[in-house]
């Protein structure tokens, strides 16, 4: 895998807890676990209480809108999602050479 670079644009702007609303205007608080840049694109790994119970995370692409505000976009491309997921796993569970 290619190298990633840490990022903290969301954390500096919104803090560790980010309130997201879905299409039905339901709001959920997500904890920002990790931000990083891969191939000039910023990604965020977040987790709601419901996801935490399932030991799952949500992956988002971070974009800047026309007003300069950050938006989180769902990653629809399977290959991109898989790559971002693997990169996150490598950060959280680094390979152990002595196993």
mmCIF file of C-alpha atoms in Angstrom:
data_model
loop_
_atom_site.group_PDB
_atom_site.id
_atom_site.type_symbol
_atom_site.label_atom_id
_atom_site.label_comp_id
_atom_site.label_asym_id
_atom_site.label_seq_id
_atom_site.Cartn_x
_atom_site.Cartn_y
_atom_site.Cartn_z
ATOM 1 C CA UNK A 1 0.000 0.000 0.000
ATOM 2 C CA UNK A 2 1.027 3.560 -0.570
ATOM 3 C CA UNK A 3 1.882 5.851 2.278
ATOM 4 C CA UNK A 4 -0.709 7.927 4.061
ATOM 5 C CA UNK A 5 -0.281 11.286 5.742
ATOM 6 C CA UNK A 6 -2.069 12.226 8.964
ATOM 7 C CA UNK A 7 -4.689 14.950 8.752
ATOM 8 C CA UNK A 8 -6.615 16.918 11.370
ATOM 9 C CA UNK A 9 -8.809 19.286 9.344
ATOM 10 C CA UNK A 10 -12.052 17.864 10.740
ATOM 11 C CA UNK A 11 -10.781 17.638 14.309
ATOM 12 C CA UNK A 12 -9.593 21.274 14.218
ATOM 13 C CA UNK A 13 -12.924 22.405 12.759
ATOM 14 C CA UNK A 14 -15.466 20.213 14.558
ATOM 15 C CA UNK A 15 -13.690 18.457 17.437
ATOM 16 C CA UNK A 16 -13.764 14.756 18.252
ATOM 17 C CA UNK A 17 -17.548 14.347 18.061
ATOM 18 C CA UNK A 18 -19.348 15.189 14.835
ATOM 19 C CA UNK A 19 -23.134 15.300 14.445
ATOM 20 C CA UNK A 20 -24.286 13.909 11.099
ATOM 21 C CA UNK A 21 -27.807 13.981 9.663
ATOM 22 C CA UNK A 22 -29.135 11.460 7.163
ATOM 23 C CA UNK A 23 -31.671 11.928 4.359
ATOM 24 C CA UNK A 24 -34.551 11.557 6.834
ATOM 25 C CA UNK A 25 -33.078 14.332 9.046
ATOM 26 C CA UNK A 26 -32.149 11.786 11.720
ATOM 27 C CA UNK A 27 -29.038 12.955 13.576
ATOM 28 C CA UNK A 28 -26.312 10.698 14.921
ATOM 29 C CA UNK A 29 -23.164 11.612 16.833
ATOM 30 C CA UNK A 30 -20.004 10.038 15.433
ATOM 31 C CA UNK A 31 -16.635 9.946 17.149
ATOM 32 C CA UNK A 32 -13.783 10.893 14.832
ATOM 33 C CA UNK A 33 -11.275 8.051 15.144
ATOM 34 C CA UNK A 34 -8.760 8.862 12.423
ATOM 35 C CA UNK A 35 -8.149 11.249 9.529
ATOM 36 C CA UNK A 36 -5.584 10.742 6.829
ATOM 37 C CA UNK A 37 -4.640 11.738 3.310
ATOM 38 C CA UNK A 38 -4.133 9.099 0.637
ATOM 39 C CA UNK A 39 -3.423 10.020 -2.991
ATOM 40 C CA UNK A 40 -4.301 13.704 -2.383
ATOM 41 C CA UNK A 41 -7.700 12.805 -0.909
ATOM 42 C CA UNK A 42 -8.615 13.202 2.762
ATOM 43 C CA UNK A 43 -10.532 10.406 4.487
ATOM 44 C CA UNK A 44 -12.219 10.163 7.874
ATOM 45 C CA UNK A 45 -12.834 7.045 9.939
ATOM 46 C CA UNK A 46 -15.729 7.548 12.344
ATOM 47 C CA UNK A 47 -17.828 5.505 14.713
ATOM 48 C CA UNK A 48 -21.295 5.949 16.211
ATOM 49 C CA UNK A 49 -22.413 4.167 19.387
ATOM 50 C CA UNK A 50 -24.370 1.674 17.259
ATOM 51 C CA UNK A 51 -21.309 0.942 15.096
ATOM 52 C CA UNK A 52 -19.136 0.620 18.197
ATOM 53 C CA UNK A 53 -21.419 -2.131 19.531
ATOM 54 C CA UNK A 54 -20.958 -3.989 16.233
ATOM 55 C CA UNK A 55 -17.190 -3.270 16.238
ATOM 56 C CA UNK A 56 -17.594 -1.504 12.898
ATOM 57 C CA UNK A 57 -16.527 1.904 11.576
ATOM 58 C CA UNK A 58 -17.825 4.295 8.939
ATOM 59 C CA UNK A 59 -15.471 5.529 6.226
ATOM 60 C CA UNK A 60 -15.963 8.888 4.519
ATOM 61 C CA UNK A 61 -14.201 10.996 1.913
ATOM 62 C CA UNK A 62 -13.706 14.577 3.130
ATOM 63 C CA UNK A 63 -14.374 17.302 0.573
ATOM 64 C CA UNK A 64 -14.454 21.074 0.754
ATOM 65 C CA UNK A 65 -17.609 22.695 -0.622
ATOM 66 C CA UNK A 66 -17.874 26.020 -2.470
ATOM 67 C CA UNK A 67 -18.123 27.880 0.864
ATOM 68 C CA UNK A 68 -14.906 26.277 2.084
ATOM 69 C CA UNK A 69 -16.741 24.118 4.614
ATOM 70 C CA UNK A 70 -15.910 20.449 4.980
ATOM 71 C CA UNK A 71 -18.403 17.796 3.939
ATOM 72 C CA UNK A 72 -18.316 14.047 4.441
ATOM 73 C CA UNK A 73 -19.177 11.947 1.413
ATOM 74 C CA UNK A 74 -20.025 8.256 1.466
ATOM 75 C CA UNK A 75 -17.509 6.133 -0.439
ATOM 76 C CA UNK A 76 -19.596 4.314 -3.053
ATOM 77 C CA UNK A 77 -16.754 2.784 -5.059
ATOM 78 C CA UNK A 78 -16.018 -0.705 -3.710
ATOM 79 C CA UNK A 79 -12.321 -0.597 -4.621
ATOM 80 C CA UNK A 80 -11.816 2.807 -2.988
ATOM 81 C CA UNK A 81 -13.706 1.674 0.148
ATOM 82 C CA UNK A 82 -11.606 -1.498 0.370
ATOM 83 C CA UNK A 83 -8.363 0.469 -0.024
ATOM 84 C CA UNK A 84 -9.316 3.005 2.659
ATOM 85 C CA UNK A 85 -10.441 0.205 4.981
ATOM 86 C CA UNK A 86 -7.132 -1.631 4.539
ATOM 87 C CA UNK A 87 -5.153 1.565 5.145
ATOM 88 C CA UNK A 88 -7.048 2.174 8.376
ATOM 89 C CA UNK A 89 -6.470 -1.421 9.494
ATOM 90 C CA UNK A 90 -2.734 -1.015 8.851
ATOM 91 C CA UNK A 91 -2.695 2.125 11.049
ATOM 92 C CA UNK A 92 -4.645 0.515 13.883
ATOM 93 C CA UNK A 93 -3.144 -2.971 13.657
ATOM 94 C CA UNK A 94 0.427 -2.564 12.398
ATOM 95 C CA UNK A 95 2.070 -5.722 11.158
ATOM 96 C CA UNK A 96 4.100 -7.535 13.743
ATOM 97 C CA UNK A 97 7.293 -9.022 12.335
ATOM 98 C CA UNK A 98 7.955 -11.098 15.428
ATOM 99 C CA UNK A 99 4.794 -13.231 15.296
#
